[in-house]
Amino acid sequence: MRMKIVAGNWKMNTLPAEGAALAQDIVNAIAEVPSDVQLILAPPFTHLDRVEEVIKGSAVALSAQNCADKDKGAYTGEVSAAMLAATGCTYVILGHSERREYYHETSATLNGKMAMALVNGLRPIYCVGEKLEEREAGRHFDVVGSQIKEVLYGLTPEQIACVVVAYEPVWAIGTGKTATAEQAQEIHAFIRKTLAEKFGVLAENIPILYGGSCKPSNARELFAQNDIDGGLIGGAALKAEDFIAIARSF
Ligand code: PGA
């Protein structure tokens, strides 16, 4: 049985007090969410402490949106995986398309971040996904296959067992345009097959989340697909009601 996960990626939104209030609204509504669905909140770094205070003792888990690819030292502006773990994070989002696009994260950087996350006991939520022009050129399988191979194939069986994958087609992020359930299932099955080629049966247990304009109105159809194990939610995660409604969509 694979984990079912609904993770909220708040990106660079909310001030700390607003984030704490949003987390509180989610904690207050958790009884409405089936107990086999893991909720994860990924607020900005500055809110982690406060959000951790709010969710402590609940079934909601804390994630960061990024971590450094180095252990510690003179890296101004960076936040280490050890710092995140000490702040209560149990997950970290890595390789989000916005990080790849605007901050030039490559597979090389992501290998370092992955290693740091795993060494410090954080479960990486590793994001992959193609751009619009790549899909239009029919290259989406190649692009996503390379993203998986270049960053995950170097892991040990023990390490891959900690990883969550998120497929987020770049053309669907924040655009209101969602992949159809068939398009998403097709590539999720491809991701699982690619993982199975390296890790065998372990691939069966790796949660693969869909992200990209996932909302209460489309979550049910997406989550009903065989290889879709939940969602990485951006915009709709900023409203407790929508986030909870998505988590009730399995
Ligand atoms: P969105 O973002 O739900 O706003 O499209 C998803 C994501 O980027 O994680």
mmCIF file of C-alpha atoms and ligand atoms in Angstrom:
data_model
loop_
_atom_site.group_PDB
_atom_site.id
_atom_site.type_symbol
_atom_site.label_atom_id
_atom_site.label_comp_id
_atom_site.label_asym_id
_atom_site.label_seq_id
_atom_site.Cartn_x
_atom_site.Cartn_y
_atom_site.Cartn_z
ATOM 1 C CA MET A 1 0.000 0.000 0.000
ATOM 2 C CA ARG A 2 1.407 3.350 -1.053
ATOM 3 C CA MET A 3 1.011 6.449 1.107
ATOM 4 C CA LYS A 4 -1.634 8.952 0.055
ATOM 5 C CA ILE A 5 -0.297 12.475 0.360
ATOM 6 C CA VAL A 6 -1.650 15.987 -0.076
ATOM 7 C CA ALA A 7 1.100 18.579 0.297
ATOM 8 C CA GLY A 8 0.622 22.348 0.271
ATOM 9 C CA ASN A 9 3.411 24.331 -1.363
ATOM 10 C CA TRP A 10 2.811 27.868 -0.163
ATOM 11 C CA LYS A 11 5.675 29.250 -2.279
ATOM 12 C CA MET A 12 6.504 32.903 -1.388
ATOM 13 C CA ASN A 13 3.064 33.672 0.012
ATOM 14 C CA THR A 14 1.643 34.743 3.389
ATOM 15 C CA LEU A 15 3.287 36.609 6.250
ATOM 16 C CA PRO A 16 4.161 34.515 9.306
ATOM 17 C CA ALA A 17 0.987 35.346 11.250
ATOM 18 C CA GLU A 18 -1.161 34.581 8.198
ATOM 19 C CA GLY A 19 0.675 31.314 7.707
ATOM 20 C CA ALA A 20 0.116 30.337 11.338
ATOM 21 C CA ALA A 21 -3.602 31.127 10.963
ATOM 22 C CA LEU A 22 -3.818 29.061 7.768
ATOM 23 C CA ALA A 23 -2.091 26.130 9.478
ATOM 24 C CA GLN A 24 -4.462 26.462 12.432
ATOM 25 C CA ASP A 25 -7.513 26.347 10.136
ATOM 26 C CA ILE A 26 -6.128 23.178 8.542
ATOM 27 C CA VAL A 27 -5.410 21.540 11.903
ATOM 28 C CA ASN A 28 -8.939 22.430 13.065
ATOM 29 C CA ALA A 29 -10.425 20.645 10.044
ATOM 30 C CA ILE A 30 -8.213 17.571 10.106
ATOM 31 C CA ALA A 31 -10.966 15.325 11.445
ATOM 32 C CA GLU A 32 -12.671 15.718 8.048
ATOM 33 C CA VAL A 33 -9.680 14.162 6.280
ATOM 34 C CA PRO A 34 -9.431 10.354 6.082
ATOM 35 C CA SER A 35 -6.753 9.154 8.498
ATOM 36 C CA ASP A 36 -4.775 7.403 5.752
ATOM 37 C CA VAL A 37 -4.109 10.708 3.966
ATOM 38 C CA GLN A 38 -0.882 12.412 5.045
ATOM 39 C CA LEU A 39 -1.157 16.202 5.004
ATOM 40 C CA ILE A 40 2.061 18.167 4.582
ATOM 41 C CA LEU A 41 2.516 21.939 4.784
ATOM 42 C CA ALA A 42 5.462 23.651 3.089
ATOM 43 C CA PRO A 43 5.517 27.290 4.241
ATOM 44 C CA PRO A 44 8.394 29.723 3.623
ATOM 45 C CA PHE A 45 11.504 29.257 5.822
ATOM 46 C CA THR A 46 10.569 32.227 8.024
ATOM 47 C CA HIS A 47 7.302 30.556 9.070
ATOM 48 C CA LEU A 48 8.582 27.076 9.853
ATOM 49 C CA ASP A 49 8.949 27.633 13.591
ATOM 50 C CA ARG A 50 5.496 29.143 14.000
ATOM 51 C CA VAL A 51 3.769 26.613 11.797
ATOM 52 C CA GLU A 52 5.548 23.824 13.673
ATOM 53 C CA GLU A 53 4.113 25.201 16.933
ATOM 54 C CA VAL A 54 0.622 25.091 15.433
ATOM 55 C CA ILE A 55 0.775 21.583 13.956
ATOM 56 C CA LYS A 56 2.700 19.965 16.829
ATOM 57 C CA GLY A 57 0.766 16.982 18.136
ATOM 58 C CA SER A 58 -1.450 16.810 15.018
ATOM 59 C CA ALA A 59 -1.059 14.453 12.069
ATOM 60 C CA VAL A 60 0.083 17.300 9.812
ATOM 61 C CA ALA A 61 3.743 17.168 8.744
ATOM 62 C CA LEU A 62 6.099 20.050 8.048
ATOM 63 C CA SER A 63 8.139 20.539 4.885
ATOM 64 C CA ALA A 64 10.555 23.147 3.599
ATOM 65 C CA GLN A 65 10.480 24.291 -0.022
ATOM 66 C CA ASN A 66 14.219 23.935 -0.627
ATOM 67 C CA CYS A 67 17.502 23.229 1.161
ATOM 68 C CA ALA A 68 21.187 23.873 0.566
ATOM 69 C CA ASP A 69 23.342 21.429 -1.364
ATOM 70 C CA LYS A 70 26.106 21.907 1.193
ATOM 71 C CA ASP A 71 26.460 20.739 4.765
ATOM 72 C CA LYS A 72 27.349 24.061 6.456
ATOM 73 C CA GLY A 73 29.734 26.980 6.265
ATOM 74 C CA ALA A 74 30.207 30.180 4.309
ATOM 75 C CA TYR A 75 27.165 30.030 2.016
ATOM 76 C CA THR A 76 25.366 33.332 2.648
ATOM 77 C CA GLY A 77 21.621 33.099 2.316
ATOM 78 C CA GLU A 78 21.433 29.306 2.299
ATOM 79 C CA VAL A 79 19.549 27.091 4.773
ATOM 80 C CA SER A 80 20.883 23.622 5.525
ATOM 81 C CA ALA A 81 18.945 20.371 5.737
ATOM 82 C CA ALA A 82 20.203 19.950 9.313
ATOM 83 C CA MET A 83 18.659 23.326 10.250
ATOM 84 C CA LEU A 84 15.365 22.266 8.703
ATOM 85 C CA ALA A 85 15.332 18.940 10.499
ATOM 86 C CA ALA A 86 16.092 20.728 13.788
ATOM 87 C CA THR A 87 13.145 23.056 13.126
ATOM 88 C CA GLY A 88 10.746 20.141 12.849
ATOM 89 C CA CYS A 89 10.681 19.506 9.114
ATOM 90 C CA THR A 90 10.325 15.908 8.035
ATOM 91 C CA TYR A 91 10.017 16.663 4.303
ATOM 92 C CA VAL A 92 11.681 19.020 1.836
ATOM 93 C CA ILE A 93 10.560 19.914 -1.689
ATOM 94 C CA LEU A 94 13.468 19.620 -4.130
ATOM 95 C CA GLY A 95 13.773 20.532 -7.785
ATOM 96 C CA HIS A 96 10.546 22.483 -8.130
ATOM 97 C CA SER A 97 10.322 23.843 -11.672
ATOM 98 C CA GLU A 98 10.448 27.410 -10.318
ATOM 99 C CA ARG A 99 13.790 26.599 -8.677
ATOM 100 C CA ARG A 100 15.064 24.945 -11.868
ATOM 101 C CA GLU A 101 13.885 27.844 -14.042
ATOM 102 C CA TYR A 102 14.565 30.992 -11.969
ATOM 103 C CA TYR A 103 17.449 29.828 -9.782
ATOM 104 C CA HIS A 104 19.154 27.568 -12.318
ATOM 105 C CA GLU A 105 19.042 24.384 -10.290
ATOM 106 C CA THR A 106 20.504 21.531 -12.293
ATOM 107 C CA SER A 107 20.698 17.809 -11.711
ATOM 108 C CA ALA A 108 24.193 18.379 -10.284
ATOM 109 C CA THR A 109 22.914 20.818 -7.637
ATOM 110 C CA LEU A 110 19.942 18.591 -6.959
ATOM 111 C CA ASN A 111 22.153 15.584 -6.350
ATOM 112 C CA GLY A 112 23.836 17.574 -3.587
ATOM 113 C CA LYS A 113 20.523 18.711 -2.104
ATOM 114 C CA MET A 114 19.149 15.176 -2.259
ATOM 115 C CA ALA A 115 22.190 13.834 -0.405
ATOM 116 C CA MET A 116 21.918 16.534 2.279
ATOM 117 C CA ALA A 117 18.188 15.933 2.763
ATOM 118 C CA LEU A 118 18.598 12.172 3.103
ATOM 119 C CA VAL A 119 21.603 12.318 5.422
ATOM 120 C CA ASN A 120 19.581 14.565 7.735
ATOM 121 C CA GLY A 121 16.521 12.329 7.740
ATOM 122 C CA LEU A 122 14.302 14.550 5.578
ATOM 123 C CA ARG A 123 12.057 12.899 3.010
ATOM 124 C CA PRO A 124 12.588 14.666 -0.325
ATOM 125 C CA ILE A 125 9.548 15.544 -2.436
ATOM 126 C CA TYR A 126 11.384 15.491 -5.743
ATOM 127 C CA CYS A 127 9.664 17.463 -8.519
ATOM 128 C CA VAL A 128 9.872 16.649 -12.204
ATOM 129 C CA GLY A 129 7.927 17.902 -15.208
ATOM 130 C CA GLU A 130 8.225 19.156 -18.748
ATOM 131 C CA LYS A 131 7.706 22.624 -20.208
ATOM 132 C CA LEU A 132 4.995 23.366 -22.747
ATOM 133 C CA GLU A 133 7.351 23.386 -25.730
ATOM 134 C CA GLU A 134 8.800 20.052 -24.628
ATOM 135 C CA ARG A 135 5.353 18.488 -24.480
ATOM 136 C CA GLU A 136 4.397 19.971 -27.823
ATOM 137 C CA ALA A 137 7.550 18.503 -29.337
ATOM 138 C CA GLY A 138 6.630 15.091 -27.874
ATOM 139 C CA ARG A 139 9.706 15.150 -25.626
ATOM 140 C CA HIS A 140 7.943 14.904 -22.248
ATOM 141 C CA PHE A 141 8.900 11.282 -21.614
ATOM 142 C CA ASP A 142 12.563 12.015 -22.419
ATOM 143 C CA VAL A 143 12.657 15.104 -20.203
ATOM 144 C CA VAL A 144 10.967 13.495 -17.212
ATOM 145 C CA GLY A 145 12.926 10.254 -17.680
ATOM 146 C CA SER A 146 16.214 12.190 -17.554
ATOM 147 C CA GLN A 147 15.128 14.157 -14.471
ATOM 148 C CA ILE A 148 14.377 10.872 -12.711
ATOM 149 C CA LYS A 149 17.538 9.083 -13.821
ATOM 150 C CA GLU A 150 19.984 11.937 -13.190
ATOM 151 C CA VAL A 151 18.897 12.546 -9.609
ATOM 152 C CA LEU A 152 17.302 9.356 -8.310
ATOM 153 C CA TYR A 153 19.241 6.527 -9.984
ATOM 154 C CA GLY A 154 22.266 7.177 -7.762
ATOM 155 C CA LEU A 155 20.314 6.472 -4.572
ATOM 156 C CA THR A 156 20.511 3.270 -2.567
ATOM 157 C CA PRO A 157 17.388 1.114 -2.040
ATOM 158 C CA GLU A 158 17.140 2.475 1.534
ATOM 159 C CA GLN A 159 17.286 6.034 0.227
ATOM 160 C CA ILE A 160 14.767 5.629 -2.598
ATOM 161 C CA ALA A 161 12.318 4.244 -0.043
ATOM 162 C CA CYS A 162 12.283 7.722 1.563
ATOM 163 C CA VAL A 163 11.579 9.640 -1.645
ATOM 164 C CA VAL A 164 8.259 11.078 -2.801
ATOM 165 C CA VAL A 165 8.063 12.104 -6.474
ATOM 166 C CA ALA A 166 5.879 14.961 -7.707
ATOM 167 C CA TYR A 167 5.043 15.233 -11.404
ATOM 168 C CA GLU A 168 4.268 18.851 -12.214
ATOM 169 C CA PRO A 169 3.936 19.771 -15.886
ATOM 170 C CA VAL A 170 5.284 23.332 -16.025
ATOM 171 C CA TRP A 171 2.477 24.396 -18.362
ATOM 172 C CA ALA A 172 -0.085 23.491 -15.704
ATOM 173 C CA ILE A 173 1.500 25.284 -12.736
ATOM 174 C CA GLY A 174 -0.467 28.345 -11.685
ATOM 175 C CA THR A 175 -2.067 28.549 -15.119
ATOM 176 C CA GLY A 176 -5.474 27.091 -14.320
ATOM 177 C CA LYS A 177 -4.709 24.530 -17.033
ATOM 178 C CA THR A 178 -4.592 21.004 -15.579
ATOM 179 C CA ALA A 179 -3.245 17.906 -17.240
ATOM 180 C CA THR A 180 -6.149 15.591 -18.002
ATOM 181 C CA ALA A 181 -6.390 12.582 -15.731
ATOM 182 C CA GLU A 182 -5.314 10.421 -18.709
ATOM 183 C CA GLN A 183 -2.265 12.581 -19.485
ATOM 184 C CA ALA A 184 -1.243 12.550 -15.830
ATOM 185 C CA GLN A 185 -1.783 8.807 -15.391
ATOM 186 C CA GLU A 186 0.213 8.084 -18.551
ATOM 187 C CA ILE A 187 3.279 9.911 -17.296
ATOM 188 C CA HIS A 188 2.908 8.739 -13.681
ATOM 189 C CA ALA A 189 2.922 5.148 -14.972
ATOM 190 C CA PHE A 190 6.011 6.004 -17.035
ATOM 191 C CA ILE A 191 7.737 7.446 -13.937
ATOM 192 C CA ARG A 192 6.943 4.306 -11.958
ATOM 193 C CA LYS A 193 8.247 2.114 -14.797
ATOM 194 C CA THR A 194 11.443 4.187 -14.992
ATOM 195 C CA LEU A 195 11.909 3.779 -11.227
ATOM 196 C CA ALA A 196 11.174 0.047 -11.468
ATOM 197 C CA GLU A 197 13.892 -0.406 -14.107
ATOM 198 C CA LYS A 198 16.412 0.623 -11.467
ATOM 199 C CA PHE A 199 14.780 -0.249 -8.144
ATOM 200 C CA GLY A 200 12.523 -3.185 -9.024
ATOM 201 C CA VAL A 201 9.560 -3.796 -6.771
ATOM 202 C CA LEU A 202 10.492 -0.850 -4.533
ATOM 203 C CA ALA A 203 8.978 1.412 -7.208
ATOM 204 C CA GLU A 204 5.559 0.103 -6.234
ATOM 205 C CA ASN A 205 5.822 1.838 -2.859
ATOM 206 C CA ILE A 206 7.033 5.251 -4.043
ATOM 207 C CA PRO A 207 4.255 7.856 -3.822
ATOM 208 C CA ILE A 208 3.941 9.888 -7.028
ATOM 209 C CA LEU A 209 1.993 13.137 -6.582
ATOM 210 C CA TYR A 210 0.418 15.254 -9.291
ATOM 211 C CA GLY A 211 0.874 19.038 -9.207
ATOM 212 C CA GLY A 212 -0.339 21.831 -11.453
ATOM 213 C CA SER A 213 -3.631 23.657 -10.926
ATOM 214 C CA CYS A 214 -4.962 20.811 -8.812
ATOM 215 C CA LYS A 215 -8.123 21.971 -7.058
ATOM 216 C CA PRO A 216 -11.256 20.590 -5.392
ATOM 217 C CA SER A 217 -13.042 20.340 -8.760
ATOM 218 C CA ASN A 218 -10.441 18.120 -10.441
ATOM 219 C CA ALA A 219 -8.693 16.317 -7.572
ATOM 220 C CA ARG A 220 -11.145 13.421 -7.424
ATOM 221 C CA GLU A 221 -10.633 12.403 -11.039
ATOM 222 C CA LEU A 222 -6.862 12.769 -10.788
ATOM 223 C CA PHE A 223 -6.540 10.848 -7.517
ATOM 224 C CA ALA A 224 -8.690 8.021 -8.897
ATOM 225 C CA GLN A 225 -5.901 7.096 -11.325
ATOM 226 C CA ASN A 226 -3.821 4.012 -10.512
ATOM 227 C CA ASP A 227 -0.466 5.744 -10.303
ATOM 228 C CA ILE A 228 -1.528 9.081 -8.811
ATOM 229 C CA ASP A 229 -1.029 8.966 -5.056
ATOM 230 C CA GLY A 230 -2.030 12.506 -4.184
ATOM 231 C CA GLY A 231 -1.137 16.079 -4.987
ATOM 232 C CA LEU A 232 1.378 18.866 -4.544
ATOM 233 C CA ILE A 233 -0.877 21.876 -4.301
ATOM 234 C CA GLY A 234 0.112 25.505 -4.877
ATOM 235 C CA GLY A 235 -2.619 28.128 -5.184
ATOM 236 C CA ALA A 236 -5.395 26.005 -3.697
ATOM 237 C CA ALA A 237 -3.258 25.255 -0.630
ATOM 238 C CA LEU A 238 -3.565 28.879 0.466
ATOM 239 C CA LYS A 239 -7.242 28.387 1.314
ATOM 240 C CA ALA A 240 -7.801 25.906 4.137
ATOM 241 C CA GLU A 241 -11.229 24.972 2.800
ATOM 242 C CA ASP A 242 -9.882 24.094 -0.657
ATOM 243 C CA PHE A 243 -6.865 22.259 0.714
ATOM 244 C CA ILE A 244 -9.073 20.142 2.972
ATOM 245 C CA ALA A 245 -11.537 19.511 0.132
ATOM 246 C CA ILE A 246 -8.656 18.239 -2.020
ATOM 247 C CA ALA A 247 -7.511 15.949 0.805
ATOM 248 C CA ARG A 248 -11.021 14.495 0.917
ATOM 249 C CA SER A 249 -10.909 13.629 -2.777
ATOM 250 C CA PHE A 250 -9.457 10.100 -2.643
HETATM 251 P P1 PGA B 1 -0.413 25.331 -8.518
HETATM 252 O O1 PGA B 1 1.123 25.021 -8.130
HETATM 253 O O2 PGA B 1 -1.261 24.354 -7.773
HETATM 254 O O3 PGA B 1 -0.636 26.751 -8.099
HETATM 255 O O4 PGA B 1 -0.510 25.148 -10.004
HETATM 256 C C1 PGA B 1 1.569 23.722 -7.892
HETATM 257 C C2 PGA B 1 3.036 23.738 -7.580
HETATM 258 O O5 PGA B 1 3.782 24.473 -8.234
HETATM 259 O O6 PGA B 1 3.519 23.024 -6.657
#
